[in-house]
Amino acid sequence: MEVTLNYGREGLTVRVPEERLAGVLRLRPVPPLPDPAAAVEDALRSPLGAPPLEEIARGRKDAVIVLCDVTRPVPNELLLRPLLETLHRAGLSREQITLLIATGLHRPNLGAELEEMIGADLAREYRVVNHAGRDDDSHADLGFTQSGTPVMIDRTYVEADLKILTGLVEPHLMAGYSGGRKVICPGLGSWRTVSVLHSPKFLEHPACTAGRLAGNPLHRELLEIARMAGVDFVVNVTLDSERRVTGVFAGELEESHRAGVAKVEEAAKVPIPEPADV
């Protein structure tokens, strides 16, 4: 049987002998939203567990909007335009807004790559900062979590008056699901923080696995770090296998993330009759 893997931009087709194939895991079909842009605007006006963003943003001296880097297929431009319009209506100018790329320990996103991610005009007209995870001086030291993880988070984010996260909710091999709290750390974390979160302490824990939040110590750690750094508003999306938006979930950090996770579980979880021998 021929199976096409999601690899690069075009995919990679491999041939697997039928007798060695337990099954092919794919997302269940979920109808994409007919008007994703309108859905984002609605979510900003009627968020989950929080006041409308425009109300939250009024009177703030500055704002930072955190974006996933190029390794995540987030429709950044779709989210950014209504977010920026909302902040402008609330009284914030372009000069008061920073777009912060959550690179984690990845390389920066610059030039044509950045323009592809967020739109050429937005890349040109707004201040864009790439998180630099190996630069100690660009991080604020927030202390330690209850379990002893050192918490050093991007200073641009920590010092902003209004903190907005964007991202994608999908299964994650350790944190259960991506999105929400994970954009802060590892997205904006120092190498000193990330090295603990990616250590055997969490990698080898049986509850640190895809599709699991309950009892997952990494999920708890990331939530604690997010609370220490502060979060005012979150906008997450869910996507189908063709990267079409199937849901928009905005508002309070945990409530909006739980709603996104519930949507993902409709498409991403499937029962199997027995474990597969890999």
PDB file of C-alpha atoms in Angstrom:
ATOM      1  CA  MET A   1       0.000   0.000   0.000  1.00  0.00           C
ATOM      2  CA  GLU A   2       1.221   3.503  -0.816  1.00  0.00           C
ATOM      3  CA  VAL A   3       0.971   6.058   1.988  1.00  0.00           C
ATOM      4  CA  THR A   4       1.761   9.765   1.634  1.00  0.00           C
ATOM      5  CA  LEU A   5       3.432  11.253   4.693  1.00  0.00           C
ATOM      6  CA  ASN A   6       3.254  14.956   5.583  1.00  0.00           C
ATOM      7  CA  TYR A   7       6.849  15.793   4.748  1.00  0.00           C
ATOM      8  CA  GLY A   8       8.039  19.088   3.269  1.00  0.00           C
ATOM      9  CA  ARG A   9       5.612  21.004   1.098  1.00  0.00           C
ATOM     10  CA  GLU A  10       4.760  18.224  -1.337  1.00  0.00           C
ATOM     11  CA  GLY A  11       4.616  15.169   0.938  1.00  0.00           C
ATOM     12  CA  LEU A  12       6.571  11.920   0.745  1.00  0.00           C
ATOM     13  CA  THR A  13       5.032   8.733  -0.639  1.00  0.00           C
ATOM     14  CA  VAL A  14       6.213   5.419   0.803  1.00  0.00           C
ATOM     15  CA  ARG A  15       5.199   1.847   0.103  1.00  0.00           C
ATOM     16  CA  VAL A  16       4.262  -0.360   3.076  1.00  0.00           C
ATOM     17  CA  PRO A  17       3.625  -4.109   2.738  1.00  0.00           C
ATOM     18  CA  GLU A  18      -0.038  -4.836   3.467  1.00  0.00           C
ATOM     19  CA  GLU A  19       0.819  -7.559   5.983  1.00  0.00           C
ATOM     20  CA  ARG A  20       2.917  -5.070   8.004  1.00  0.00           C
ATOM     21  CA  LEU A  21       0.279  -2.331   8.079  1.00  0.00           C
ATOM     22  CA  ALA A  22      -1.923  -2.046  11.183  1.00  0.00           C
ATOM     23  CA  GLY A  23      -3.704   1.018   9.866  1.00  0.00           C
ATOM     24  CA  VAL A  24      -3.271   4.579   8.671  1.00  0.00           C
ATOM     25  CA  LEU A  25      -4.062   7.301  11.195  1.00  0.00           C
ATOM     26  CA  ARG A  26      -5.684  10.364   9.675  1.00  0.00           C
ATOM     27  CA  LEU A  27      -7.852  13.178  10.946  1.00  0.00           C
ATOM     28  CA  ARG A  28     -11.553  12.488  10.757  1.00  0.00           C
ATOM     29  CA  PRO A  29     -13.310  14.919   8.386  1.00  0.00           C
ATOM     30  CA  VAL A  30     -14.598  18.010  10.222  1.00  0.00           C
ATOM     31  CA  PRO A  31     -16.403  20.717   8.242  1.00  0.00           C
ATOM     32  CA  PRO A  32     -14.236  23.831   7.800  1.00  0.00           C
ATOM     33  CA  LEU A  33     -15.694  27.170   8.828  1.00  0.00           C
ATOM     34  CA  PRO A  34     -17.492  28.898   5.933  1.00  0.00           C
ATOM     35  CA  ASP A  35     -16.076  32.327   6.900  1.00  0.00           C
ATOM     36  CA  PRO A  36     -12.981  32.033   9.125  1.00  0.00           C
ATOM     37  CA  ALA A  37     -12.332  35.795   9.173  1.00  0.00           C
ATOM     38  CA  ALA A  38     -15.829  36.479  10.491  1.00  0.00           C
ATOM     39  CA  ALA A  39     -15.375  33.698  13.053  1.00  0.00           C
ATOM     40  CA  VAL A  40     -12.224  35.365  14.377  1.00  0.00           C
ATOM     41  CA  GLU A  41     -14.000  38.707  14.687  1.00  0.00           C
ATOM     42  CA  ASP A  42     -16.916  37.059  16.497  1.00  0.00           C
ATOM     43  CA  ALA A  43     -14.526  35.302  18.882  1.00  0.00           C
ATOM     44  CA  LEU A  44     -12.816  38.598  19.758  1.00  0.00           C
ATOM     45  CA  ARG A  45     -16.194  40.201  20.501  1.00  0.00           C
ATOM     46  CA  SER A  46     -17.649  37.209  22.382  1.00  0.00           C
ATOM     47  CA  PRO A  47     -14.729  35.336  23.958  1.00  0.00           C
ATOM     48  CA  LEU A  48     -14.795  32.439  26.412  1.00  0.00           C
ATOM     49  CA  GLY A  49     -14.362  33.359  30.067  1.00  0.00           C
ATOM     50  CA  ALA A  50     -13.173  36.903  29.392  1.00  0.00           C
ATOM     51  CA  PRO A  51     -14.496  40.348  28.390  1.00  0.00           C
ATOM     52  CA  PRO A  52     -14.270  41.373  24.705  1.00  0.00           C
ATOM     53  CA  LEU A  53     -10.708  42.121  23.647  1.00  0.00           C
ATOM     54  CA  GLU A  54     -11.482  45.744  22.798  1.00  0.00           C
ATOM     55  CA  GLU A  55     -12.669  46.272  26.353  1.00  0.00           C
ATOM     56  CA  ILE A  56      -9.563  44.593  27.804  1.00  0.00           C
ATOM     57  CA  ALA A  57      -7.263  46.667  25.577  1.00  0.00           C
ATOM     58  CA  ARG A  58      -8.627  50.119  26.437  1.00  0.00           C
ATOM     59  CA  GLY A  59      -6.186  52.214  28.442  1.00  0.00           C
ATOM     60  CA  ARG A  60      -3.203  49.899  27.953  1.00  0.00           C
ATOM     61  CA  LYS A  61       0.093  51.640  27.278  1.00  0.00           C
ATOM     62  CA  ASP A  62       1.368  48.974  24.875  1.00  0.00           C
ATOM     63  CA  ALA A  63       0.661  45.435  23.634  1.00  0.00           C
ATOM     64  CA  VAL A  64       2.461  42.347  22.429  1.00  0.00           C
ATOM     65  CA  ILE A  65       0.904  39.721  20.159  1.00  0.00           C
ATOM     66  CA  VAL A  66       2.728  36.387  20.244  1.00  0.00           C
ATOM     67  CA  LEU A  67       2.822  34.329  17.043  1.00  0.00           C
ATOM     68  CA  CYS A  68       4.030  30.785  16.451  1.00  0.00           C
ATOM     69  CA  ASP A  69       7.093  30.472  14.234  1.00  0.00           C
ATOM     70  CA  VAL A  70       7.267  28.993  10.752  1.00  0.00           C
ATOM     71  CA  THR A  71       7.318  25.403  12.074  1.00  0.00           C
ATOM     72  CA  ARG A  72       3.610  25.652  12.984  1.00  0.00           C
ATOM     73  CA  PRO A  73       0.910  26.021  10.296  1.00  0.00           C
ATOM     74  CA  VAL A  74      -0.991  28.772  12.118  1.00  0.00           C
ATOM     75  CA  PRO A  75      -2.946  31.125   9.813  1.00  0.00           C
ATOM     76  CA  ASN A  76      -1.185  34.110  11.374  1.00  0.00           C
ATOM     77  CA  GLU A  77      -2.409  36.737   8.928  1.00  0.00           C
ATOM     78  CA  LEU A  78      -6.019  35.623   9.382  1.00  0.00           C
ATOM     79  CA  LEU A  79      -5.695  36.160  13.138  1.00  0.00           C
ATOM     80  CA  LEU A  80      -3.528  39.261  13.057  1.00  0.00           C
ATOM     81  CA  ARG A  81      -5.664  41.575  10.954  1.00  0.00           C
ATOM     82  CA  PRO A  82      -8.781  41.551  13.190  1.00  0.00           C
ATOM     83  CA  LEU A  83      -6.577  41.547  16.288  1.00  0.00           C
ATOM     84  CA  LEU A  84      -4.737  44.643  15.134  1.00  0.00           C
ATOM     85  CA  GLU A  85      -7.945  46.385  14.088  1.00  0.00           C
ATOM     86  CA  THR A  86      -9.397  45.693  17.532  1.00  0.00           C
ATOM     87  CA  LEU A  87      -6.344  47.099  19.298  1.00  0.00           C
ATOM     88  CA  HIS A  88      -6.429  50.226  17.127  1.00  0.00           C
ATOM     89  CA  ARG A  89     -10.107  50.778  17.948  1.00  0.00           C
ATOM     90  CA  ALA A  90      -9.152  50.490  21.625  1.00  0.00           C
ATOM     91  CA  GLY A  91      -6.680  53.341  21.194  1.00  0.00           C
ATOM     92  CA  LEU A  92      -3.344  51.593  20.600  1.00  0.00           C
ATOM     93  CA  SER A  93      -1.175  52.883  17.750  1.00  0.00           C
ATOM     94  CA  ARG A  94       1.112  50.832  15.518  1.00  0.00           C
ATOM     95  CA  GLU A  95       4.094  52.070  17.482  1.00  0.00           C
ATOM     96  CA  GLN A  96       2.588  50.652  20.682  1.00  0.00           C
ATOM     97  CA  ILE A  97       2.184  47.113  19.295  1.00  0.00           C
ATOM     98  CA  THR A  98       4.897  44.459  18.986  1.00  0.00           C
ATOM     99  CA  LEU A  99       4.549  41.202  17.062  1.00  0.00           C
ATOM    100  CA  LEU A 100       6.675  38.632  18.888  1.00  0.00           C
ATOM    101  CA  ILE A 101       7.617  35.389  17.114  1.00  0.00           C
ATOM    102  CA  ALA A 102       7.722  32.455  19.566  1.00  0.00           C
ATOM    103  CA  THR A 103      10.716  30.644  18.109  1.00  0.00           C
ATOM    104  CA  GLY A 104      11.562  28.632  21.225  1.00  0.00           C
ATOM    105  CA  LEU A 105      15.105  27.489  20.458  1.00  0.00           C
ATOM    106  CA  HIS A 106      14.559  27.594  16.668  1.00  0.00           C
ATOM    107  CA  ARG A 107      16.188  30.084  14.306  1.00  0.00           C
ATOM    108  CA  PRO A 108      14.568  33.500  13.649  1.00  0.00           C
ATOM    109  CA  ASN A 109      12.006  34.014  10.866  1.00  0.00           C
ATOM    110  CA  LEU A 110      13.112  36.865   8.612  1.00  0.00           C
ATOM    111  CA  GLY A 111      12.732  38.354   5.157  1.00  0.00           C
ATOM    112  CA  ALA A 112      10.517  36.574   2.655  1.00  0.00           C
ATOM    113  CA  GLU A 113       9.775  33.830   5.176  1.00  0.00           C
ATOM    114  CA  LEU A 114       8.374  36.364   7.637  1.00  0.00           C
ATOM    115  CA  GLU A 115       6.344  38.043   4.882  1.00  0.00           C
ATOM    116  CA  GLU A 116       4.839  34.672   3.971  1.00  0.00           C
ATOM    117  CA  MET A 117       3.967  34.060   7.623  1.00  0.00           C
ATOM    118  CA  ILE A 118       2.204  37.347   8.418  1.00  0.00           C
ATOM    119  CA  GLY A 119       1.800  39.310   5.180  1.00  0.00           C
ATOM    120  CA  ALA A 120       4.306  41.675   3.579  1.00  0.00           C
ATOM    121  CA  ASP A 121       2.524  44.859   4.673  1.00  0.00           C
ATOM    122  CA  LEU A 122       2.271  43.785   8.318  1.00  0.00           C
ATOM    123  CA  ALA A 123       5.921  42.711   8.349  1.00  0.00           C
ATOM    124  CA  ARG A 124       6.848  46.135   7.020  1.00  0.00           C
ATOM    125  CA  GLU A 125       4.547  48.341   9.097  1.00  0.00           C
ATOM    126  CA  TYR A 126       4.765  46.792  12.571  1.00  0.00           C
ATOM    127  CA  ARG A 127       7.622  46.096  14.942  1.00  0.00           C
ATOM    128  CA  VAL A 128       8.453  42.392  14.683  1.00  0.00           C
ATOM    129  CA  VAL A 129      10.753  40.711  17.207  1.00  0.00           C
ATOM    130  CA  ASN A 130      12.050  37.136  17.033  1.00  0.00           C
ATOM    131  CA  HIS A 131      12.478  35.489  20.414  1.00  0.00           C
ATOM    132  CA  ALA A 132      16.133  34.606  21.038  1.00  0.00           C
ATOM    133  CA  GLY A 133      16.127  31.645  23.398  1.00  0.00           C
ATOM    134  CA  ARG A 134      19.912  31.492  23.815  1.00  0.00           C
ATOM    135  CA  ASP A 135      20.341  35.175  24.722  1.00  0.00           C
ATOM    136  CA  ASP A 136      20.188  35.285  28.521  1.00  0.00           C
ATOM    137  CA  ASP A 137      20.005  39.082  28.638  1.00  0.00           C
ATOM    138  CA  SER A 138      16.752  39.172  26.656  1.00  0.00           C
ATOM    139  CA  HIS A 139      14.881  37.185  29.327  1.00  0.00           C
ATOM    140  CA  ALA A 140      13.242  38.145  32.614  1.00  0.00           C
ATOM    141  CA  ASP A 141      13.938  35.852  35.564  1.00  0.00           C
ATOM    142  CA  LEU A 142      10.586  34.998  37.176  1.00  0.00           C
ATOM    143  CA  GLY A 143      11.917  32.542  39.745  1.00  0.00           C
ATOM    144  CA  PHE A 144      11.085  28.853  39.925  1.00  0.00           C
ATOM    145  CA  THR A 145       8.001  26.691  39.535  1.00  0.00           C
ATOM    146  CA  GLN A 146       6.827  24.611  42.481  1.00  0.00           C
ATOM    147  CA  SER A 147       8.702  21.625  41.044  1.00  0.00           C
ATOM    148  CA  GLY A 148      11.920  23.607  40.644  1.00  0.00           C
ATOM    149  CA  THR A 149      11.999  24.599  36.968  1.00  0.00           C
ATOM    150  CA  PRO A 150      13.805  27.944  36.458  1.00  0.00           C
ATOM    151  CA  VAL A 151      11.408  30.329  34.706  1.00  0.00           C
ATOM    152  CA  MET A 152      13.130  32.753  32.335  1.00  0.00           C
ATOM    153  CA  ILE A 153      10.759  34.260  29.764  1.00  0.00           C
ATOM    154  CA  ASP A 154      11.268  36.745  26.922  1.00  0.00           C
ATOM    155  CA  ARG A 155      11.568  40.237  28.416  1.00  0.00           C
ATOM    156  CA  THR A 156       9.589  41.860  25.590  1.00  0.00           C
ATOM    157  CA  TYR A 157       6.629  39.702  26.555  1.00  0.00           C
ATOM    158  CA  VAL A 158       6.947  39.976  30.323  1.00  0.00           C
ATOM    159  CA  GLU A 159       7.205  43.785  30.264  1.00  0.00           C
ATOM    160  CA  ALA A 160       4.259  44.350  27.892  1.00  0.00           C
ATOM    161  CA  ASP A 161       1.139  45.923  29.392  1.00  0.00           C
ATOM    162  CA  LEU A 162      -1.229  43.788  27.275  1.00  0.00           C
ATOM    163  CA  LYS A 163      -0.245  40.193  26.513  1.00  0.00           C
ATOM    164  CA  ILE A 164      -2.038  38.317  23.697  1.00  0.00           C
ATOM    165  CA  LEU A 165      -1.267  34.754  22.582  1.00  0.00           C
ATOM    166  CA  THR A 166      -2.181  33.147  19.278  1.00  0.00           C
ATOM    167  CA  GLY A 167      -1.670  29.572  18.198  1.00  0.00           C
ATOM    168  CA  LEU A 168      -2.886  26.195  17.024  1.00  0.00           C
ATOM    169  CA  VAL A 169      -4.407  23.388  19.088  1.00  0.00           C
ATOM    170  CA  GLU A 170      -3.355  19.921  17.921  1.00  0.00           C
ATOM    171  CA  PRO A 171      -2.080  16.757  19.619  1.00  0.00           C
ATOM    172  CA  HIS A 172       1.436  17.118  21.036  1.00  0.00           C
ATOM    173  CA  LEU A 173       3.731  14.220  21.842  1.00  0.00           C
ATOM    174  CA  MET A 174       4.525  15.427  25.406  1.00  0.00           C
ATOM    175  CA  ALA A 175       2.187  18.248  26.410  1.00  0.00           C
ATOM    176  CA  GLY A 176      -0.979  16.440  25.366  1.00  0.00           C
ATOM    177  CA  TYR A 177      -2.040  19.272  23.077  1.00  0.00           C
ATOM    178  CA  SER A 178      -0.304  22.331  21.673  1.00  0.00           C
ATOM    179  CA  GLY A 179      -1.653  25.864  21.854  1.00  0.00           C
ATOM    180  CA  GLY A 180      -2.581  28.091  24.777  1.00  0.00           C
ATOM    181  CA  ARG A 181       0.087  27.962  27.481  1.00  0.00           C
ATOM    182  CA  LYS A 182       2.652  26.278  25.240  1.00  0.00           C
ATOM    183  CA  VAL A 183       3.203  29.420  23.156  1.00  0.00           C
ATOM    184  CA  ILE A 184       4.774  31.068  26.222  1.00  0.00           C
ATOM    185  CA  CYS A 185       6.953  28.124  27.055  1.00  0.00           C
ATOM    186  CA  PRO A 186       8.790  26.697  25.250  1.00  0.00           C
ATOM    187  CA  GLY A 187       7.867  29.379  22.672  1.00  0.00           C
ATOM    188  CA  LEU A 188       9.261  32.311  24.664  1.00  0.00           C
ATOM    189  CA  GLY A 189      11.436  30.418  27.128  1.00  0.00           C
ATOM    190  CA  SER A 190      15.164  30.631  27.720  1.00  0.00           C
ATOM    191  CA  TRP A 191      17.305  27.608  26.913  1.00  0.00           C
ATOM    192  CA  ARG A 192      17.732  27.274  30.671  1.00  0.00           C
ATOM    193  CA  THR A 193      13.976  26.745  31.069  1.00  0.00           C
ATOM    194  CA  VAL A 194      13.408  24.701  27.922  1.00  0.00           C
ATOM    195  CA  SER A 195      16.244  22.291  28.722  1.00  0.00           C
ATOM    196  CA  VAL A 196      14.407  21.247  31.881  1.00  0.00           C
ATOM    197  CA  LEU A 197      11.047  20.885  30.131  1.00  0.00           C
ATOM    198  CA  HIS A 198      12.640  18.708  27.436  1.00  0.00           C
ATOM    199  CA  SER A 199      14.630  16.622  29.908  1.00  0.00           C
ATOM    200  CA  PRO A 200      13.989  12.996  30.941  1.00  0.00           C
ATOM    201  CA  LYS A 201      12.073  14.349  33.945  1.00  0.00           C
ATOM    202  CA  PHE A 202       9.175  14.954  31.549  1.00  0.00           C
ATOM    203  CA  LEU A 203      10.131  12.987  28.427  1.00  0.00           C
ATOM    204  CA  GLU A 204      10.097   9.698  30.315  1.00  0.00           C
ATOM    205  CA  HIS A 205       6.974  10.343  32.398  1.00  0.00           C
ATOM    206  CA  PRO A 206       4.183   8.005  31.229  1.00  0.00           C
ATOM    207  CA  ALA A 207       1.531  10.734  31.518  1.00  0.00           C
ATOM    208  CA  CYS A 208       3.457  13.091  29.222  1.00  0.00           C
ATOM    209  CA  THR A 209       1.900  11.808  26.045  1.00  0.00           C
ATOM    210  CA  ALA A 210      -0.196  12.892  23.073  1.00  0.00           C
ATOM    211  CA  GLY A 211      -3.876  13.545  23.686  1.00  0.00           C
ATOM    212  CA  ARG A 212      -3.628  13.633  27.483  1.00  0.00           C
ATOM    213  CA  LEU A 213      -3.994  16.661  29.770  1.00  0.00           C
ATOM    214  CA  ALA A 214      -5.353  15.070  32.959  1.00  0.00           C
ATOM    215  CA  GLY A 215      -2.477  14.116  35.230  1.00  0.00           C
ATOM    216  CA  ASN A 216       0.096  15.327  32.694  1.00  0.00           C
ATOM    217  CA  PRO A 217       2.908  16.974  34.709  1.00  0.00           C
ATOM    218  CA  LEU A 218       4.253  18.888  31.714  1.00  0.00           C
ATOM    219  CA  HIS A 219       0.827  20.400  31.057  1.00  0.00           C
ATOM    220  CA  ARG A 220       0.666  21.495  34.702  1.00  0.00           C
ATOM    221  CA  GLU A 221       4.183  22.939  34.503  1.00  0.00           C
ATOM    222  CA  LEU A 222       3.413  24.920  31.362  1.00  0.00           C
ATOM    223  CA  LEU A 223       0.238  26.323  32.904  1.00  0.00           C
ATOM    224  CA  GLU A 224       2.148  27.414  35.996  1.00  0.00           C
ATOM    225  CA  ILE A 225       4.799  29.130  33.884  1.00  0.00           C
ATOM    226  CA  ALA A 226       2.121  30.879  31.820  1.00  0.00           C
ATOM    227  CA  ARG A 227       0.470  32.175  34.984  1.00  0.00           C
ATOM    228  CA  MET A 228       3.819  33.441  36.260  1.00  0.00           C
ATOM    229  CA  ALA A 229       4.458  35.315  33.007  1.00  0.00           C
ATOM    230  CA  GLY A 230       0.881  36.612  32.712  1.00  0.00           C
ATOM    231  CA  VAL A 231      -1.699  36.216  29.942  1.00  0.00           C
ATOM    232  CA  ASP A 232      -4.494  38.664  29.110  1.00  0.00           C
ATOM    233  CA  PHE A 233      -6.086  37.073  26.044  1.00  0.00           C
ATOM    234  CA  VAL A 234      -5.677  34.006  23.826  1.00  0.00           C
ATOM    235  CA  VAL A 235      -6.791  33.222  20.266  1.00  0.00           C
ATOM    236  CA  ASN A 236      -6.326  29.619  19.101  1.00  0.00           C
ATOM    237  CA  VAL A 237      -7.542  27.820  15.997  1.00  0.00           C
ATOM    238  CA  THR A 238      -8.065  24.209  15.003  1.00  0.00           C
ATOM    239  CA  LEU A 239      -7.353  22.981  11.460  1.00  0.00           C
ATOM    240  CA  ASP A 240      -8.259  20.071   9.237  1.00  0.00           C
ATOM    241  CA  SER A 241      -5.796  17.979   7.235  1.00  0.00           C
ATOM    242  CA  GLU A 242      -5.831  20.603   4.462  1.00  0.00           C
ATOM    243  CA  ARG A 243      -5.084  23.374   6.969  1.00  0.00           C
ATOM    244  CA  ARG A 244      -8.552  24.853   6.704  1.00  0.00           C
ATOM    245  CA  VAL A 245      -9.850  26.453   9.900  1.00  0.00           C
ATOM    246  CA  THR A 246     -12.418  24.299  11.701  1.00  0.00           C
ATOM    247  CA  GLY A 247     -12.739  26.378  14.877  1.00  0.00           C
ATOM    248  CA  VAL A 248     -11.686  29.620  16.576  1.00  0.00           C
ATOM    249  CA  PHE A 249     -11.364  29.707  20.364  1.00  0.00           C
ATOM    250  CA  ALA A 250     -10.606  33.004  22.076  1.00  0.00           C
ATOM    251  CA  GLY A 251     -10.645  34.348  25.605  1.00  0.00           C
ATOM    252  CA  GLU A 252      -9.271  33.193  28.953  1.00  0.00           C
ATOM    253  CA  LEU A 253      -6.189  30.957  28.790  1.00  0.00           C
ATOM    254  CA  GLU A 254      -7.525  27.660  30.150  1.00  0.00           C
ATOM    255  CA  GLU A 255     -11.158  27.887  29.104  1.00  0.00           C
ATOM    256  CA  SER A 256     -10.394  28.749  25.489  1.00  0.00           C
ATOM    257  CA  HIS A 257      -7.763  26.010  25.330  1.00  0.00           C
ATOM    258  CA  ARG A 258     -10.148  23.379  26.717  1.00  0.00           C
ATOM    259  CA  ALA A 259     -12.682  24.310  24.039  1.00  0.00           C
ATOM    260  CA  GLY A 260     -10.049  23.928  21.333  1.00  0.00           C
ATOM    261  CA  VAL A 261      -8.963  20.559  22.719  1.00  0.00           C
ATOM    262  CA  ALA A 262     -12.579  19.320  22.676  1.00  0.00           C
ATOM    263  CA  LYS A 263     -12.807  20.267  19.003  1.00  0.00           C
ATOM    264  CA  VAL A 264      -9.547  18.511  18.146  1.00  0.00           C
ATOM    265  CA  GLU A 265     -10.635  15.336  19.893  1.00  0.00           C
ATOM    266  CA  GLU A 266     -13.573  15.046  17.483  1.00  0.00           C
ATOM    267  CA  ALA A 267     -11.087  14.510  14.663  1.00  0.00           C
ATOM    268  CA  ALA A 268      -7.834  13.276  16.179  1.00  0.00           C
ATOM    269  CA  LYS A 269      -8.743  10.402  18.509  1.00  0.00           C
ATOM    270  CA  VAL A 270      -9.617   6.940  17.222  1.00  0.00           C
ATOM    271  CA  PRO A 271     -10.008   3.597  19.053  1.00  0.00           C
ATOM    272  CA  ILE A 272      -7.785   0.707  18.014  1.00  0.00           C
ATOM    273  CA  PRO A 273      -8.505  -2.968  18.810  1.00  0.00           C
ATOM    274  CA  GLU A 274      -4.991  -3.726  20.095  1.00  0.00           C
ATOM    275  CA  PRO A 275      -1.535  -2.146  20.351  1.00  0.00           C
ATOM    276  CA  ALA A 276       0.519  -2.172  17.153  1.00  0.00           C
ATOM    277  CA  ASP A 277       3.966  -3.766  17.152  1.00  0.00           C
ATOM    278  CA  VAL A 278       6.347  -1.035  16.015  1.00  0.00           C
TER     279      VAL A 278
END
